[in-house]
XYZ file of C-alpha atoms in Angstrom:
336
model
C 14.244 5.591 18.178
C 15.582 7.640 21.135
C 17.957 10.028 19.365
C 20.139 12.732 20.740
C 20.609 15.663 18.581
C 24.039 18.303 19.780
C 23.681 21.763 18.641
C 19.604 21.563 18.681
C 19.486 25.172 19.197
C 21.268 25.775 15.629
C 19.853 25.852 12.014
C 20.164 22.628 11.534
C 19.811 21.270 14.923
C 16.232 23.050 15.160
C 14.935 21.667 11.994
C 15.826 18.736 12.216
C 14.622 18.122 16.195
C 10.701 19.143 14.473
C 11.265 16.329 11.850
C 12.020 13.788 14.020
C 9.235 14.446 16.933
C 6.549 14.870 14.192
C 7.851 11.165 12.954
C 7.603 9.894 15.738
C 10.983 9.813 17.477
C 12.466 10.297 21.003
C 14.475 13.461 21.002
C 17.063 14.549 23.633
C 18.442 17.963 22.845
C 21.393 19.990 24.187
C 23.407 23.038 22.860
C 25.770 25.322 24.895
C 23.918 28.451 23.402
C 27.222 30.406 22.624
C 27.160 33.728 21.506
C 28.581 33.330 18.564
C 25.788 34.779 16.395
C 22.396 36.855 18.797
C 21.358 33.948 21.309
C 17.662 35.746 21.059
C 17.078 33.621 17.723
C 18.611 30.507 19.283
C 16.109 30.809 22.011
C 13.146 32.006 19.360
C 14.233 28.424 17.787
C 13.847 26.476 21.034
C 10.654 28.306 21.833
C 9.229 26.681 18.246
C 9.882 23.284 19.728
C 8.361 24.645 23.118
C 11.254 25.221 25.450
C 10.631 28.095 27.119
C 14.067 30.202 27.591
C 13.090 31.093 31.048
C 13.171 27.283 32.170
C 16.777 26.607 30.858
C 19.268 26.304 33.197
C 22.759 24.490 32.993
C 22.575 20.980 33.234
C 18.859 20.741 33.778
C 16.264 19.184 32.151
C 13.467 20.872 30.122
C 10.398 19.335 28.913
C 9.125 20.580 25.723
C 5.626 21.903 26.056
C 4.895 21.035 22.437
C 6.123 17.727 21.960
C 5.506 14.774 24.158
C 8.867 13.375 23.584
C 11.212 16.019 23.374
C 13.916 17.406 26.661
C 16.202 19.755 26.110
C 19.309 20.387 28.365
C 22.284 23.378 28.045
C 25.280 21.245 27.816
C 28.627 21.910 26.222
C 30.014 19.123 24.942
C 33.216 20.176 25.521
C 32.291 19.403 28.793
C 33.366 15.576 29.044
C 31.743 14.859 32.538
C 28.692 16.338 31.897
C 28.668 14.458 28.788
C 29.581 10.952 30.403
C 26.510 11.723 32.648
C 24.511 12.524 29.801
C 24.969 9.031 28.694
C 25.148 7.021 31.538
C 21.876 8.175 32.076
C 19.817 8.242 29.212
C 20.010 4.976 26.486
C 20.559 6.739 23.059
C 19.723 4.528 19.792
C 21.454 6.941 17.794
C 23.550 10.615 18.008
C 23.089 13.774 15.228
C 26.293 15.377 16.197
C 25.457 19.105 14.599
C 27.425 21.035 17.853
C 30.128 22.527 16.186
C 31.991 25.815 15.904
C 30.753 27.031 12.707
C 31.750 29.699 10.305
C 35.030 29.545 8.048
C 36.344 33.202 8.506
C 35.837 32.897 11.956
C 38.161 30.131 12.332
C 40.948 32.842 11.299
C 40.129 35.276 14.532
C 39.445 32.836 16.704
C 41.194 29.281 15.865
C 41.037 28.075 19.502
C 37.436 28.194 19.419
C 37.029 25.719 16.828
C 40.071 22.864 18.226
C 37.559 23.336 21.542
C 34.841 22.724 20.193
C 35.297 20.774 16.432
C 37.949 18.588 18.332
C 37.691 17.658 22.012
C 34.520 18.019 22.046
C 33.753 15.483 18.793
C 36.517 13.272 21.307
C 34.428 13.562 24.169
C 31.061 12.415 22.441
C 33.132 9.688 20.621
C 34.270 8.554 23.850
C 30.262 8.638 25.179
C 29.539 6.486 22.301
C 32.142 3.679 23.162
C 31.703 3.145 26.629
C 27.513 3.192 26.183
C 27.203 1.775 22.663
C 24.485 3.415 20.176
C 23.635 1.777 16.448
C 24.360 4.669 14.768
C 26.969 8.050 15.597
C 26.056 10.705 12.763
C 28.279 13.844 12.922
C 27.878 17.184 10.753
C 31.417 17.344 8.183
C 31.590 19.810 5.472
C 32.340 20.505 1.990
C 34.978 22.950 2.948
C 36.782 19.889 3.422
C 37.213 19.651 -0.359
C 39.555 23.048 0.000
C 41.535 24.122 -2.872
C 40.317 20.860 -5.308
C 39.418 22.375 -8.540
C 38.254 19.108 -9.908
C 33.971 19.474 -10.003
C 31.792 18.264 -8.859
C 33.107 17.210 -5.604
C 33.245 13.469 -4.986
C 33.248 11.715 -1.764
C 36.432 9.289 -3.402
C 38.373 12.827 -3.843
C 41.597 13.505 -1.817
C 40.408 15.808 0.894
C 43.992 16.790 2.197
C 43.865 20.301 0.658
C 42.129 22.353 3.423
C 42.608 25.932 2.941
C 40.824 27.165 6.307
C 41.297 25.895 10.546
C 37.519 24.574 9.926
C 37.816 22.679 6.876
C 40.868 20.838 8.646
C 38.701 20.248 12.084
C 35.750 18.787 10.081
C 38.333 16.605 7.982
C 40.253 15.341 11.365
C 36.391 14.688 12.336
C 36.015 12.355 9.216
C 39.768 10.625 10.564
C 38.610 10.010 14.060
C 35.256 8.815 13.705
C 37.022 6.136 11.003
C 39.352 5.088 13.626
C 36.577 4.824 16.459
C 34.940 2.366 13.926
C 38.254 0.286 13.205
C 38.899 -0.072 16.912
C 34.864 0.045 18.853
C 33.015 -0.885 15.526
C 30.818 2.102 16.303
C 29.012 2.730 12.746
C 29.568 6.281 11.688
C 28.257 8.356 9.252
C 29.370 12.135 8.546
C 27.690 14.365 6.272
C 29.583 16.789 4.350
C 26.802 19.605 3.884
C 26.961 22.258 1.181
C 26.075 25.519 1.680
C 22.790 25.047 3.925
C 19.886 27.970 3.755
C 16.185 28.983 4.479
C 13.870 29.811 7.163
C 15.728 30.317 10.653
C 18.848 29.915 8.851
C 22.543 31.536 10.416
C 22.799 35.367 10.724
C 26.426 35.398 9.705
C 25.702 33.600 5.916
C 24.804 35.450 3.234
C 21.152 34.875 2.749
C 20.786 36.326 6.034
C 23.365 39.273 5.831
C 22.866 40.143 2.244
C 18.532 40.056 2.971
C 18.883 42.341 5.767
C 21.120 44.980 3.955
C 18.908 45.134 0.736
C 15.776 46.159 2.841
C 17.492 48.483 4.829
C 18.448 49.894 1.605
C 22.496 48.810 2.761
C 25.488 47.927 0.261
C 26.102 44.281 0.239
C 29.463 43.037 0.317
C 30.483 40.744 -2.907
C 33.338 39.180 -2.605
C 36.167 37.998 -5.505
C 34.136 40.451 -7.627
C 30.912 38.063 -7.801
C 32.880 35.535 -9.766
C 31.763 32.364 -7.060
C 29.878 29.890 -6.940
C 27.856 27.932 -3.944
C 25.670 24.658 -4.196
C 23.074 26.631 -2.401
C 21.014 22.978 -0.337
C 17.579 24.728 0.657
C 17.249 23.307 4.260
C 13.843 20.697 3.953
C 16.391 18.818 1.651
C 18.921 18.638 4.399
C 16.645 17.552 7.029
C 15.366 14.757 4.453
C 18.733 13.684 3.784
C 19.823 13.213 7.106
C 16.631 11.288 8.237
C 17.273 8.778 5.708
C 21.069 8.328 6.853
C 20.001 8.244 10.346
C 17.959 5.155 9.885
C 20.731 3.391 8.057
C 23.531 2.827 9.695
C 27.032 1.217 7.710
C 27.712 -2.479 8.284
C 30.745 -3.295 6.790
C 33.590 -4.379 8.016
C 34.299 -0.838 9.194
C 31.388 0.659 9.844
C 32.324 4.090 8.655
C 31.160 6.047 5.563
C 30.805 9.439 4.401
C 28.566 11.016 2.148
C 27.937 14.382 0.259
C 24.915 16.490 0.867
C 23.762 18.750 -1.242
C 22.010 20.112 -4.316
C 23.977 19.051 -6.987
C 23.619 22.140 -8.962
C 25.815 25.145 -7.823
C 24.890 28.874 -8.367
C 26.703 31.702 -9.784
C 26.829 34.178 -6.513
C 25.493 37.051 -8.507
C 22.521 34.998 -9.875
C 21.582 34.058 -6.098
C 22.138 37.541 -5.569
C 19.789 38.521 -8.784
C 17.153 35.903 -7.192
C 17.039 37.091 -3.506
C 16.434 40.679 -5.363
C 13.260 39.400 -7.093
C 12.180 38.163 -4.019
C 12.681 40.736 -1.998
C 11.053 43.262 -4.834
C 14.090 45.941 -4.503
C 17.805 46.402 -6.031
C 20.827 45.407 -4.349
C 23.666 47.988 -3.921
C 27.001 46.034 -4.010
C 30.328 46.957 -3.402
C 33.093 44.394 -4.755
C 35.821 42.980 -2.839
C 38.796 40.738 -3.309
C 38.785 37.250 -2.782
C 38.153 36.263 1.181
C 41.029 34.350 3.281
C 39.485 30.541 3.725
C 37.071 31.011 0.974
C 36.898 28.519 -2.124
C 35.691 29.552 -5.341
C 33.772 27.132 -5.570
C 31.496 24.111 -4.183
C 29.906 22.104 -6.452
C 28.065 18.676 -4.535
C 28.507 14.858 -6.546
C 25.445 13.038 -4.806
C 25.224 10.205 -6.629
C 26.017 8.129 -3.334
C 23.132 9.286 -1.595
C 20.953 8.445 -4.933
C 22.218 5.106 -5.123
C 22.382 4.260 -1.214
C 19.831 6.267 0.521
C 17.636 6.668 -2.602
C 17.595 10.303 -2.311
C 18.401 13.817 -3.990
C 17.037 17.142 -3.225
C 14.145 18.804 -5.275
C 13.890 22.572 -4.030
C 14.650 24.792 -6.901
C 16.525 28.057 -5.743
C 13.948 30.190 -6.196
C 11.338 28.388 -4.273
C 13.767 27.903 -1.737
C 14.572 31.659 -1.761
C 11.057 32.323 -1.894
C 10.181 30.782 1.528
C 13.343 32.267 3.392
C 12.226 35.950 2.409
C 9.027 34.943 3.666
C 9.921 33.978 7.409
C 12.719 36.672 7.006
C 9.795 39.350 6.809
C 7.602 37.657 9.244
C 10.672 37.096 11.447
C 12.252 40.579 11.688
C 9.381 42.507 10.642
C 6.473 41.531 13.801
């Protein structure tokens, strides 16, 4: 398949760009390269997949000197003509929409950011995908889109009108307008609600990142609502898995739009992760506790019994292997 992946210089975006050449696949890639978080890992990402960060320039196109059928081009997609000429000129079988605005406390500073970018941008690649049809439009959601439920684990039938961040509510309004563009274009849709996403090359601005780099530099960590959370930590192979599998099947019924729950199914006390990521490291955390976060939940907790039963899936990486492997690269990363 000839895929395009947004947001190919994130996390996600990166991981999942290596799992689909190595399969096989036709990969287009584009990211705006914001500065929301140090663009020198975005580029150390792009360099992994051969794209040299000396050869990017707006608009253009750069081969990948790694993979035979990978390009990668710096586009925004809240730029709706240079999306429109993105696909009036290629022929995409399918989209991974991962370009997003991330980060939930974020959304509080800087709210325009994410109705930019979560919002007209989704529109404008929505748009893209009606007037030059594709089999299958996949688009990152969110469990913050669960909000204040206290009802566990989290089940895609849930009422998700309870956001209690600017995020949560774009990702939800993402769920609403890819539903309608299925009513009305029968595109078939698919967004993936992810849970707490970590490992190698992961985010600087979640905690593995921030609370590995203070505990070797011997920094307090900051703990927030006194410990007492919980995340379903999703170690990021699992992810990339998951999302292969919903790639390749798109929804056929009447409207072709679904939504499904990724995760591990088994949340984690935060001071337990925080006890793990100390083992692995081999030294102590300091911590200093803090209230309760504005936009935070208490709690995510992943139901993925849909993705059993439908894409005959569920992931396997226990925590500590998981955590294992992200200290790993962490050291090798940071520490060359």
């Amino acid at each position: 398949m000839k895929i395009l992946v947004t947001g190919a210089a994130g996390f996600i975006g990166f991981h999942l760009v290596k799992r689909l050449l190595e399969r096989g696949d036709e990969v287009v890639g584009i990211d705006n390269i914001n500065d929301y978080y140090p663009v020198s890992l975005k580029y150390a990402r792009l360099a992994e997949c051969g794209i040299a960060e000396e050869k990017i320039v707006q608009g253009h196109t750069v081969v990948s000197s790694k993979y035979e059928h990978y390009r990668f081009m710096r586009v925004d997609i809240e730029d709706k003509e240079a999306v429109r000429r993105l696909f009036e000129t290629e022929s995409f079988d399918a989209i991974m929409n991962l370009a997003a605005q991330a980060g939930v406390r974020y959304s509080i500073e800087n709210p325009f950011a994410y109705i930019q970018s979560n919002i007209v941008g989704f529109l404008n690649l929505l748009e893209a995908a009606r007037a030059y049809p594709v089999r299958h439009f996949v688009y990152a959601s969110s469990s913050s889109v669960y909000g204040g439920n206290t009802k566990v684990p989290f089940s895609e039938d849930d009422r998700v009108d309870n956001p209690v961040s600017l995020y949560a509510a774009t990702k939800k309004s993402n769920e609403l307008m890819a539903h309608v563009y299925s009513k009305l274009y029968g595109i078939p849709t698919t967004g993936l609600r992810f849970f707490t996403v970590y490992g190698p090359w992961g985010r600087p601005d979640m905690a593995p990142m921030l609370f590995t780099k203070a505990i070797m530099a011997g920094e307090p960590i900051k703990v927030f609502n006194n410990g007492d959370l919980s995340r379903d930590f999703t170690y990021i192979d699992d992810i990339v898995e998951g999302v292969l599998r919903v790639i390749d099947k798109a929804p056929v019924s009447e409207i072709p739009a679904d939504v499904y729950n990724i995760g591990c199914g088994h949340p984690m006390q935060l001071m337990d992760f925080i006890h793990t990521l100390e083992d692995a490291i081999g030294r102590k955390a300091e911590m200093v506790m803090l209230p309760m976060q504005k936009g935070d939940v208490y709690t995510t907790y992943a139901d993925t019994e849909k993705l059993e039963r439908v894409m005959g899936y569920k992931a396997r990486t226990s925590l500590k292997e998981g955590i294992s492997e992200f200290v790993k690269w962490y050291k090798g990363y940071f520490e060359k």
